[in-house]
Coordinates of C-alpha atoms in Angstrom, one line a residue:
M29 CA 141.3 117.8 69.0
F30 CA 138.0 118.0 67.4
H31 CA 136.3 121.1 65.8
V32 CA 133.2 121.8 67.5
K33 CA 130.3 120.0 65.5
H34 CA 126.9 118.9 66.7
Y35 CA 125.7 115.5 65.4
D36 CA 122.5 113.9 65.3
V37 CA 123.9 110.6 66.8
I38 CA 127.3 109.6 68.4
V39 CA 128.1 106.1 68.7
V40 CA 130.8 105.1 71.1
G41 CA 132.7 102.0 70.1
G42 CA 133.8 100.7 66.7
G43 CA 133.1 96.9 67.3
H44 CA 130.3 94.9 65.7
A45 CA 127.5 96.9 67.5
G46 CA 129.2 100.1 67.0
C47 CA 129.7 99.8 63.1
E48 CA 126.1 98.6 62.6
A49 CA 124.7 101.4 64.7
A50 CA 126.6 104.0 63.0
H51 CA 125.8 102.5 59.5
A52 CA 122.1 102.2 60.4
A53 CA 122.0 105.7 61.5
T54 CA 123.4 107.1 58.4
R55 CA 121.0 105.2 56.4
M56 CA 118.2 106.9 58.2
G57 CA 119.6 110.2 57.2
A58 CA 121.3 111.1 60.6
I59 CA 124.8 113.0 60.7
T60 CA 126.7 110.5 62.7
A61 CA 129.9 110.4 64.6
L62 CA 131.5 107.0 65.4
V63 CA 134.2 107.5 68.2
T64 CA 136.7 104.5 68.6
M65 CA 140.0 104.2 70.5
K66 CA 141.7 102.9 67.3
R67 CA 140.4 103.6 63.7
D68 CA 142.3 100.4 62.6
D69 CA 140.1 98.3 65.0
L70 CA 136.9 99.0 63.2
G71 CA 135.0 95.7 63.1
V72 CA 137.8 93.7 65.0
M73 CA 136.9 90.1 65.8
S74 CA 138.1 89.8 69.4
C75 CA 137.3 86.3 69.9
N76 CA 136.6 83.3 67.4
P77 CA 137.2 83.9 63.7
A78 CA 133.8 83.0 62.6
I79 CA 130.3 84.5 62.1
G80 CA 126.9 82.8 62.1
G81 CA 125.6 79.5 63.2
L82 CA 122.2 78.4 64.6
G83 CA 120.2 81.4 65.5
K84 CA 123.1 83.7 65.2
G85 CA 123.1 83.0 61.3
H86 CA 119.3 84.1 61.4
L87 CA 120.3 87.5 63.0
V88 CA 122.9 88.2 60.4
R89 CA 120.5 87.4 57.5
E90 CA 117.8 89.7 59.3
I91 CA 120.6 92.6 59.6
D92 CA 121.2 92.1 55.9
A93 CA 117.5 92.1 54.8
L94 CA 117.5 95.5 56.6
D95 CA 120.6 96.7 54.5
G96 CA 123.0 96.2 57.3
V97 CA 126.6 95.7 56.9
M98 CA 127.7 92.4 58.6
G99 CA 126.4 89.9 56.2
R100 CA 128.1 91.6 53.1
V101 CA 131.5 92.1 54.8
A102 CA 131.3 88.6 56.3
D103 CA 130.7 87.3 52.7
L104 CA 133.8 89.1 51.3
A105 CA 135.9 87.9 54.1
G106 CA 134.6 84.2 54.2
I107 CA 137.1 81.6 53.9
Q108 CA 134.9 78.8 54.6
F109 CA 131.2 78.5 54.4
R110 CA 128.9 75.9 55.9
L111 CA 125.1 75.6 56.4
L112 CA 124.6 74.0 59.8
N113 CA 121.6 71.6 60.2
R114 CA 121.6 70.8 56.5
R115 CA 119.9 67.5 57.0
K116 CA 117.1 69.2 59.1
G117 CA 114.2 71.7 57.7
P118 CA 115.1 75.3 56.7
A119 CA 113.6 76.6 59.9
V120 CA 116.5 75.5 61.9
Q121 CA 119.3 75.5 59.5
G122 CA 121.9 78.4 60.0
P123 CA 124.5 79.6 57.8
R124 CA 128.0 80.1 59.3
A125 CA 131.5 81.0 57.9
Q126 CA 135.1 80.9 58.9
I127 CA 136.2 84.6 58.5
D128 CA 139.8 86.0 57.6
R129 CA 140.0 88.6 60.4
S130 CA 142.3 91.1 58.6
L131 CA 140.0 90.8 55.5
Y132 CA 137.0 91.6 57.7
K133 CA 138.5 94.5 59.1
A134 CA 139.7 95.8 55.9
H135 CA 136.3 95.6 54.2
M136 CA 134.5 96.9 57.4
R137 CA 136.8 100.0 57.3
T138 CA 136.2 100.6 53.5
E139 CA 132.5 100.3 54.2
M140 CA 132.5 102.7 57.0
E141 CA 134.9 105.2 55.4
S142 CA 132.4 105.2 52.3
L143 CA 129.6 106.8 54.3
P144 CA 129.4 110.4 53.4
I145 CA 127.6 111.6 56.6
L146 CA 129.6 109.4 59.2
D147 CA 132.8 111.1 60.8
L148 CA 135.2 108.3 62.1
L149 CA 136.9 109.9 65.2
E150 CA 139.7 108.4 67.2
G151 CA 139.6 109.1 71.0
E152 CA 138.6 107.5 74.4
V153 CA 135.3 108.5 75.6
A154 CA 135.7 109.2 79.3
E155 CA 132.0 110.6 80.2
L156 CA 128.5 111.5 79.0
L157 CA 128.1 115.2 78.9
F158 CA 124.8 116.8 80.4
E159 CA 123.2 120.1 80.5
N160 CA 120.3 120.6 83.1
S161 CA 120.2 116.8 83.3
K162 CA 119.7 116.5 79.4
L163 CA 122.3 114.4 77.6
V164 CA 124.2 116.6 75.2
G165 CA 127.3 114.5 74.0
V166 CA 130.4 112.8 75.3
G167 CA 133.6 114.0 76.7
L168 CA 137.0 112.5 75.9
T169 CA 140.0 111.8 78.0
D170 CA 141.9 114.7 76.3
N171 CA 139.0 117.1 77.4
A172 CA 137.6 117.4 74.1
A173 CA 133.8 117.3 73.8
I174 CA 131.5 116.0 71.0
Y175 CA 128.0 117.2 71.1
G176 CA 125.0 115.1 69.7
K177 CA 121.2 114.7 70.2
T178 CA 121.6 111.1 70.8
V179 CA 124.3 108.8 72.0
V180 CA 124.7 105.0 71.5
L181 CA 127.0 103.3 73.8
T182 CA 128.4 100.0 72.3
T183 CA 131.5 99.4 74.8
G184 CA 131.8 95.6 74.4
T185 CA 134.0 94.3 77.1
F186 CA 135.8 97.4 77.6
L187 CA 133.5 98.9 80.3
G188 CA 135.5 98.2 83.4
G189 CA 137.2 95.3 81.5
T190 CA 139.7 93.1 83.6
V191 CA 141.8 90.3 82.0
H192 CA 142.4 87.3 84.1
I193 CA 145.2 84.7 83.4
G194 CA 145.7 82.4 86.4
D195 CA 146.2 84.7 89.4
K196 CA 147.3 87.6 87.3
R197 CA 144.9 90.3 86.5
Y198 CA 145.0 93.7 84.8
P199 CA 142.6 96.3 83.3
A200 CA 141.9 95.7 79.6
G201 CA 139.1 95.7 77.2
R202 CA 140.8 92.8 75.4
M203 CA 144.2 91.5 75.2
G204 CA 146.6 94.6 74.1
S205 CA 143.7 97.2 74.6
K206 CA 143.2 99.4 77.7
S207 CA 140.1 99.3 79.6
S208 CA 137.4 101.9 79.7
I209 CA 137.7 103.1 83.6
R210 CA 136.5 106.7 83.8
L211 CA 133.3 105.9 81.8
A212 CA 132.7 102.7 83.7
A213 CA 132.7 104.7 87.0
Q214 CA 130.3 107.3 85.7
I215 CA 127.8 104.6 84.3
R216 CA 127.8 102.8 87.6
D217 CA 127.0 106.0 89.4
L218 CA 124.2 107.0 86.9
F219 CA 122.6 103.5 86.6
P220 CA 122.7 101.4 90.0
R221 CA 121.4 98.3 88.2
M222 CA 124.7 97.2 86.7
G223 CA 126.5 93.7 87.1
R224 CA 129.5 91.9 86.0
L225 CA 129.8 89.2 83.4
K226 CA 132.8 87.2 82.1
T227 CA 133.7 85.6 78.8
G228 CA 136.9 83.6 77.6
T229 CA 139.1 83.1 74.8
P230 CA 141.4 80.0 74.1
P231 CA 145.2 80.4 73.6
R232 CA 146.3 81.0 69.9
L233 CA 148.2 78.8 68.3
D234 CA 151.0 78.6 65.7
G235 CA 149.6 76.6 62.8
K236 CA 153.4 75.8 61.5
T237 CA 153.8 73.9 64.6
I238 CA 150.6 71.8 64.4
N239 CA 150.7 68.2 62.8
W240 CA 147.9 68.7 60.4
E241 CA 148.6 65.3 58.7
V242 CA 147.3 63.2 61.6
L243 CA 144.0 65.3 62.2
E244 CA 140.7 65.0 60.6
S245 CA 139.9 67.7 58.1
Q246 CA 136.6 69.7 57.9
P247 CA 136.2 71.3 54.7
G248 CA 133.3 73.9 53.7
D249 CA 130.3 73.2 51.6
D250 CA 130.8 72.6 47.8
V251 CA 128.0 75.0 47.3
P252 CA 128.4 78.0 49.8
T253 CA 125.3 79.4 51.5
Y254 CA 126.1 83.2 51.9
F255 CA 124.8 85.7 54.4
S256 CA 123.9 88.5 52.1
F257 CA 120.8 88.3 49.8
L258 CA 123.2 90.4 47.5
T259 CA 125.9 88.1 47.2
N260 CA 126.1 85.4 44.4
S261 CA 129.6 84.3 44.5
T262 CA 133.1 84.6 46.3
S263 CA 136.7 85.0 45.0
T264 CA 138.2 84.5 48.3
E265 CA 140.3 81.3 48.6
Q266 CA 138.5 78.6 50.6
V267 CA 140.1 76.6 53.4
S268 CA 139.5 73.5 55.8
C269 CA 139.5 73.4 59.7
G270 CA 141.1 70.6 61.7
I271 CA 139.4 68.6 64.3
T272 CA 141.2 67.2 67.4
H273 CA 140.0 66.0 71.0
T274 CA 140.9 66.5 74.6
N275 CA 141.7 63.3 76.5
G276 CA 142.1 61.8 79.8
E277 CA 145.7 63.2 80.2
T278 CA 144.4 66.8 79.2
H279 CA 141.7 66.5 81.8
D280 CA 144.1 65.2 84.6
I281 CA 146.2 68.1 83.9
I282 CA 143.3 70.7 84.2
R283 CA 141.7 68.9 87.3
E284 CA 145.2 69.2 89.1
N285 CA 145.3 72.8 88.6
L286 CA 141.8 74.0 89.0
D287 CA 142.9 76.0 92.0
R288 CA 145.1 78.1 89.9
S289 CA 142.2 78.9 87.4
A290 CA 141.1 82.5 87.6
M291 CA 137.4 81.2 87.7
Y292 CA 137.8 78.4 90.1
G293 CA 140.4 80.0 92.4
G294 CA 137.7 82.7 93.1
H295 CA 139.4 85.8 91.4
I296 CA 136.2 86.3 89.1
E297 CA 132.8 87.3 90.3
G298 CA 131.2 87.7 86.9
T299 CA 129.1 84.8 85.5
G300 CA 130.3 83.2 82.3
P301 CA 128.2 82.0 79.2
R302 CA 126.7 78.5 80.0
Y303 CA 126.5 77.6 76.3
C304 CA 130.2 78.5 75.7
P305 CA 131.9 77.0 78.8
S306 CA 135.6 77.0 79.3
I307 CA 137.6 73.9 79.4
E308 CA 137.8 74.1 83.0
D309 CA 134.0 74.1 83.1
K310 CA 133.7 71.2 80.6
V311 CA 136.1 69.0 82.7
V312 CA 134.2 69.7 85.9
R313 CA 130.5 69.7 84.6
F314 CA 130.8 67.0 82.3
S315 CA 133.1 64.9 84.2
D316 CA 131.8 61.6 82.7
K317 CA 133.0 62.6 79.2
S318 CA 136.4 61.2 78.3
S319 CA 137.0 63.9 75.5
H320 CA 135.9 67.0 74.0
Q321 CA 136.0 67.9 70.4
V322 CA 138.3 70.9 69.3
F323 CA 138.2 72.7 66.1
L324 CA 141.3 74.2 64.8
E325 CA 140.1 77.3 62.9
P326 CA 142.6 79.3 60.6
E327 CA 142.5 83.0 61.4
G328 CA 143.1 84.0 57.8
L329 CA 144.8 83.4 54.6
S330 CA 147.9 85.7 55.4
T331 CA 148.6 84.4 58.9
D332 CA 149.6 81.2 60.4
V333 CA 147.5 81.8 63.7
V334 CA 144.9 79.2 64.5
Y335 CA 142.0 79.5 66.9
P336 CA 141.5 76.2 68.8
N337 CA 137.7 76.5 69.3
G338 CA 136.6 74.5 72.4
I339 CA 139.4 75.1 75.0
S340 CA 138.8 78.7 76.1
T341 CA 140.4 79.0 79.6
S342 CA 141.7 81.3 82.4
L343 CA 144.5 78.9 83.6
P344 CA 148.0 80.1 83.9
E345 CA 150.3 80.2 80.8
D346 CA 152.3 77.1 81.9
V347 CA 149.2 75.1 82.4
Q348 CA 147.9 76.1 79.1
E349 CA 151.1 74.9 77.6
S350 CA 151.1 71.6 79.4
Y351 CA 147.3 70.5 78.5
V352 CA 147.5 71.8 74.9
S353 CA 150.4 69.8 74.1
T354 CA 148.4 66.5 75.2
L355 CA 146.0 66.9 72.2
K356 CA 146.5 64.9 69.1
G357 CA 148.5 66.9 66.4
L358 CA 149.6 69.6 68.9
D359 CA 152.5 67.7 70.6
N360 CA 154.9 70.4 69.4
V361 CA 152.6 73.4 69.1
R362 CA 153.6 76.8 70.0
I363 CA 151.2 79.1 71.9
I364 CA 151.3 82.6 70.4
Q365 CA 149.1 84.2 72.8
P366 CA 147.7 82.5 76.1
G367 CA 143.9 82.1 76.7
Y368 CA 142.3 84.4 79.1
A369 CA 139.1 85.3 80.6
I370 CA 137.8 88.8 80.7
E371 CA 135.3 90.3 83.2
Y372 CA 133.4 93.5 82.4
D373 CA 130.3 95.7 83.4
Y374 CA 127.0 95.3 82.0
C375 CA 123.7 97.0 82.5
D376 CA 120.3 95.3 83.4
P377 CA 118.6 95.2 80.1
T378 CA 115.1 95.4 81.6
T379 CA 116.0 99.1 82.1
L380 CA 115.8 99.5 78.5
S381 CA 112.9 99.8 76.2
R382 CA 112.6 97.7 73.0
T383 CA 114.1 100.6 71.0
L384 CA 117.2 99.9 73.5
E385 CA 116.9 103.7 74.9
H386 CA 117.5 103.7 78.4
R387 CA 114.4 104.5 80.3
D388 CA 116.0 106.6 82.9
Q389 CA 118.1 108.7 80.5
E390 CA 116.4 110.1 77.4
G391 CA 118.5 109.9 74.4
L392 CA 120.9 107.3 75.7
F393 CA 120.9 104.0 73.7
L394 CA 122.9 100.9 74.6
A395 CA 123.8 97.9 72.4
G396 CA 126.0 94.8 72.7
Q397 CA 127.7 93.1 75.5
I398 CA 126.9 95.9 77.7
N399 CA 123.3 94.7 77.6
G400 CA 124.3 91.2 78.9
T401 CA 124.7 89.3 75.5
T402 CA 127.6 87.6 74.1
G403 CA 128.5 87.1 70.3
Y404 CA 129.4 89.4 67.4
E405 CA 125.8 88.6 65.9
E406 CA 123.7 89.6 68.8
A407 CA 126.0 92.8 69.1
A408 CA 125.5 93.8 65.5
A409 CA 121.6 93.2 65.7
Q410 CA 121.3 95.4 68.7
G411 CA 123.7 98.1 67.0
L412 CA 121.1 97.9 64.2
V413 CA 118.3 98.6 66.4
S414 CA 119.7 101.2 68.5
G415 CA 121.1 103.1 65.5
L416 CA 117.9 103.1 63.8
N417 CA 116.2 104.5 66.8
A418 CA 118.7 106.9 67.9
A419 CA 118.6 108.3 64.3
A420 CA 114.9 108.1 64.4
K421 CA 114.7 110.1 67.8
A422 CA 117.2 112.8 66.7
L423 CA 115.3 113.4 63.3
S424 CA 111.8 113.1 64.9
K425 CA 110.8 110.1 63.0
D426 CA 108.8 107.2 64.1
T427 CA 110.6 104.4 66.3
V428 CA 111.5 101.2 64.7
T429 CA 110.2 98.3 66.7
F430 CA 110.5 94.6 66.3
L431 CA 108.1 91.8 67.5
R432 CA 108.7 88.2 68.5
S433 CA 106.6 87.3 65.6
D434 CA 108.3 89.1 62.9
S435 CA 112.0 88.4 63.7
Y436 CA 114.9 86.8 65.7
I437 CA 115.7 90.4 66.4
G438 CA 112.4 90.9 68.1
V439 CA 112.7 87.8 70.2
M440 CA 116.1 88.9 71.3
L441 CA 114.9 92.4 72.2
D442 CA 111.8 90.9 74.1
D443 CA 113.8 88.4 75.8
L444 CA 116.2 91.0 77.2
T445 CA 114.0 93.6 78.1
T446 CA 111.3 91.5 79.8
R447 CA 113.4 88.8 81.4
S448 CA 116.8 90.3 81.8
V449 CA 119.8 87.9 81.9
T450 CA 121.7 85.8 84.6
E451 CA 124.4 84.9 82.2
P452 CA 125.6 86.2 78.8
Y453 CA 122.7 85.9 76.4
R454 CA 123.3 84.0 73.3
M455 CA 120.7 83.3 70.5
F456 CA 119.2 80.0 69.7
T457 CA 116.5 79.0 67.4
S458 CA 114.7 77.2 70.3
R459 CA 114.0 80.7 71.7
A460 CA 111.5 81.7 69.1
E461 CA 108.2 80.1 69.2
F462 CA 107.5 81.2 65.6
R463 CA 110.6 79.6 64.0
L464 CA 108.7 78.0 61.2
R465 CA 107.9 81.5 59.7
L466 CA 111.2 83.3 61.1
R467 CA 113.6 81.3 58.8
A468 CA 116.9 82.3 57.6
D469 CA 115.9 81.9 53.9
N470 CA 113.0 84.2 54.1
A471 CA 114.5 87.1 56.3
D472 CA 114.3 89.6 53.2
Q473 CA 110.6 88.6 52.6
R474 CA 110.0 89.5 56.2
L475 CA 111.9 92.5 56.7
T476 CA 113.1 94.2 53.7
E477 CA 109.7 96.1 52.9
F478 CA 109.4 96.9 56.5
G479 CA 113.0 98.3 56.3
K480 CA 112.0 100.3 53.3
L481 CA 109.1 102.0 55.0
A482 CA 111.2 102.6 58.1
G483 CA 113.7 104.4 55.8
C484 CA 116.8 102.4 56.3
V485 CA 116.7 100.2 53.0
G486 CA 118.5 101.9 50.0
E487 CA 117.6 101.8 46.5
A488 CA 120.1 99.2 45.3
R489 CA 118.8 96.6 47.7
W490 CA 115.0 97.4 47.1
T491 CA 115.6 97.0 43.3
V492 CA 117.2 93.6 43.9
F493 CA 114.5 92.6 46.4
A494 CA 111.6 94.0 44.4
E495 CA 112.9 91.9 41.5
K496 CA 113.1 88.7 43.6
K497 CA 109.6 89.3 45.0
S498 CA 108.0 89.8 41.5
K499 CA 109.6 86.6 40.2
L500 CA 108.3 84.6 43.4
D501 CA 104.8 86.3 43.2
S502 CA 104.4 85.6 39.4
A503 CA 105.7 82.0 39.9
K504 CA 103.1 81.4 42.9
A505 CA 100.2 82.9 40.9
I506 CA 100.8 80.4 38.2
M507 CA 101.0 77.5 40.6
E508 CA 98.0 78.6 42.6
N509 CA 95.8 79.4 39.5
K510 CA 94.6 75.8 38.7
T511 CA 93.9 72.9 40.9
Y512 CA 93.8 69.2 40.2
S513 CA 91.9 66.3 41.3
S514 CA 93.8 63.1 42.4
K515 CA 92.7 61.3 39.4
E516 CA 94.2 64.1 37.0
L517 CA 97.6 64.0 39.1
E518 CA 97.7 60.3 38.7
G519 CA 97.7 60.8 34.9
F520 CA 100.9 63.0 35.6
G521 CA 102.5 60.0 37.6
I522 CA 101.8 61.7 41.0
S523 CA 100.0 59.8 43.7
V524 CA 98.1 61.7 46.4
K525 CA 95.5 60.7 48.8
N526 CA 92.2 60.2 47.2
D527 CA 90.1 62.5 49.5
G528 CA 88.1 64.6 47.0
K529 CA 90.3 67.6 47.4
K530 CA 91.8 69.4 44.5
R531 CA 95.2 70.6 44.9
S532 CA 97.5 73.3 43.2
T533 CA 101.1 72.6 42.3
F534 CA 102.1 74.8 45.1
D535 CA 100.0 72.4 47.3
L536 CA 102.0 69.5 46.0
L537 CA 105.3 70.8 46.9
S538 CA 104.4 70.4 50.6
F539 CA 104.4 66.7 50.0
P540 CA 107.9 65.2 51.0
N541 CA 108.4 63.2 47.8
I542 CA 107.6 65.8 45.4
E543 CA 110.1 68.3 44.1
F544 CA 109.9 71.3 41.7
P545 CA 110.9 69.3 38.6
D546 CA 108.1 66.8 39.1
L547 CA 105.6 69.7 38.3
L548 CA 106.9 70.8 34.9
E549 CA 105.0 68.2 33.1
I550 CA 101.8 69.5 34.8
Q551 CA 102.5 73.2 34.4
P552 CA 105.2 73.4 31.5
E553 CA 105.0 77.2 31.8
L554 CA 107.0 76.8 35.1
S555 CA 110.0 75.7 33.3
S556 CA 111.3 79.3 32.8
V557 CA 111.3 79.7 36.8
E558 CA 114.8 80.4 37.7
F559 CA 116.6 78.1 40.1
H560 CA 117.0 80.4 43.1
V561 CA 113.2 81.2 42.8
R562 CA 112.3 77.5 42.7
E563 CA 114.3 76.7 45.9
Q564 CA 112.5 79.5 47.7
I565 CA 109.0 78.4 46.6
E566 CA 109.9 74.9 47.8
R567 CA 110.8 76.2 51.2
D568 CA 107.8 78.5 51.3
A569 CA 105.5 75.4 50.4
M570 CA 107.2 73.0 52.8
Y571 CA 105.7 75.1 55.7
A572 CA 102.8 76.6 54.3
N573 CA 100.3 74.2 56.0
Y574 CA 102.1 74.4 59.3
L575 CA 102.0 78.3 59.1
V576 CA 98.4 78.6 59.4
R577 CA 98.2 77.9 63.1
Q578 CA 101.5 80.1 63.6
E579 CA 99.8 82.9 61.8
R580 CA 96.7 82.9 64.1
D581 CA 98.9 82.6 67.1
A582 CA 101.1 85.6 65.7
E583 CA 98.1 87.8 65.2
A584 CA 96.8 87.1 68.8
L585 CA 100.2 88.0 70.0
Q586 CA 100.2 91.2 68.1
R587 CA 96.8 92.1 69.3
D588 CA 98.4 91.9 72.9
E589 CA 101.4 93.8 71.8
Q590 CA 99.0 96.6 70.5
R591 CA 97.3 96.8 74.0
A592 CA 99.7 99.3 75.3
I593 CA 100.4 100.1 79.1
P594 CA 101.3 103.5 80.0
V595 CA 104.8 103.8 81.2
D596 CA 103.7 105.5 84.5
M597 CA 101.1 102.7 85.3
D598 CA 100.8 102.5 89.2
Y599 CA 101.3 98.9 89.9
E600 CA 101.7 99.6 93.7
S601 CA 98.0 100.5 93.7
L602 CA 96.9 97.3 92.4
S603 CA 95.9 95.2 95.5
G604 CA 95.2 92.1 93.6
L605 CA 98.9 91.7 92.6
S606 CA 101.4 89.7 94.8
G607 CA 104.5 91.7 96.1
E608 CA 106.8 89.8 94.0
L609 CA 104.9 90.5 90.7
R610 CA 104.4 94.1 91.6
S611 CA 108.3 94.5 92.0
K612 CA 108.8 92.7 88.6
L613 CA 106.5 95.0 87.0
V614 CA 108.0 98.1 88.4
R615 CA 111.3 96.9 87.4
V616 CA 110.4 95.9 83.8
R617 CA 107.8 98.5 83.2
P618 CA 106.4 96.4 80.3
A619 CA 105.2 98.4 77.2
S620 CA 102.3 96.1 76.2
L621 CA 100.1 93.5 77.7
G622 CA 101.8 90.9 75.6
Q623 CA 105.2 91.8 77.2
A624 CA 103.8 91.8 80.6
A625 CA 102.4 88.1 79.9
R626 CA 106.0 87.1 79.3
I627 CA 107.3 88.0 82.7
E628 CA 108.4 85.3 84.7
G629 CA 105.8 84.4 87.4
M630 CA 102.9 86.2 85.6
T631 CA 99.5 84.6 86.3
P632 CA 96.3 84.8 84.2
A633 CA 94.7 86.5 87.1
A634 CA 97.3 89.1 87.3
L635 CA 96.9 89.7 83.6
T636 CA 93.1 90.0 83.7
L637 CA 93.6 92.6 86.5
I638 CA 95.8 94.6 84.4
L639 CA 93.6 94.4 81.4
S640 CA 90.7 95.7 83.4
V641 CA 92.5 98.6 84.8
L642 CA 93.5 99.5 80.9
K643 CA 90.0 99.1 79.9
R644 CA 88.7 101.2 82.7
S645 CA 91.3 104.1 81.9
E646 CA 90.5 103.8 78.1
A647 CA 86.4 104.2 79.1
E648 CA 87.4 107.1 81.3
R649 CA 89.2 108.9 78.5
R650 CA 86.4 108.5 76.0
A651 CA 83.9 109.7 78.6

């Protein structure tokens, strides 16, 4: 089927993690193969037709800042853009967009096919290939072999995937796609620390049978907030979503049939996402609530399929038909595809380094739901990291690592590899202790230069960023060049506290009642500053005073991160550690003192002991 060819990187799976991994590897200069069951399914959106949100939108912005693909493709396929938490500060705002599924797939395929050193191969990977215990490639179900220096597994829900609808179950990676059975069996044999998770999806509805006139309409923002720093406008038609609610009758039907739910009937052993519960979970866990909001999201411009966000389920089809018809506007709705739960294998992410390489198998990288996460954005971000580092390993380049203090990507990697998961992991802004500096709006200022040095940012993006940075630096230099007393400012109609301090116009922007136009009389030369540059300066100034402490905390964290712990550290010999802590340290194998500090149950005394051992080892090496 395939001619014999040796690749630097082989990516298994063409979902969001796989596409981002393959794209990242090629940007690093690695000759790459992406193996997918169906070429037409590249970038398929298996669940909801949306990208972004709180925390998730931050990840997409960071992927884009590093020249990744998700943000640009989402902008091309976006049919409704909204900035969540608009009334709150920029640190907790998140861009989100409804996506046309067909357009997203089409643009993703075009993007991937344009890469000159990427081969897109159709086939099902059945096994990892080894020679003398060294990973050398993958074998397909038709007995063909593909050889490579590194392999990235992005199997999504396909690894041992099982679909559940009521008491019916069958192997599948998603509805209409077969499960990866042989590969799952080999992975379980290779790596004993595997588990099962589950996720769910709601029934798909025929939009022509929905009574839209009686429903509340939710339009997008008049001025869209895009994901990519390269996007300035959209030509795609924009649409509104509908809003309906469950009610007492809905809940009664669900309660009466809980024993027929796959989850509540005991057919599923995997744990589901707590932050995205099924409608059965909502009715049971929030029994005091008389209704739950449901968003009716169009799946595209050329289809009538509607995704009812908020009623994912594993109830039988007849029960789904009964309870869906009780919702306002859905009295006569037709279900096109039933909702279902899907259960799949995942690998304990504490067996991975922060490059997402498996510590027990050199050259094997994992990304996406196989690491216990949920969501397109989390998968794509991991794909980016694994693709960059698989390429770096294959090409003998430096690894590309992210810290909690520099990105949401770093927060996610540290959470996964240090704390593992007990349920599908989802990104939230609350997970980041440095969220004032890790804003969606400044992702390029934080990461594009870093990406350029790593080798993954191309010239086109670098040119755009360098021009923006130059304009920001020039404007800030003007603003910080001169300071004004409170009396001088009063002459311009600006009232500040008479505390003897002199303030620059940049300082003034941190005051809640002062905006950029208010400064033009003080410094008329600022009138030439472009609108988008003004907006960014206002955001930077808003948090400037608060960032001083966060910068100190981040520097302290980075010092701890730089205190490396040898991978073969003998924790069993440290008699001052409790048995529980020893077992956790052996399992996690923290790469640094900072990572060790974040292990659940870690104590200051235990950290001091580990630090003393590190210092003694360093002294012995110097002697």
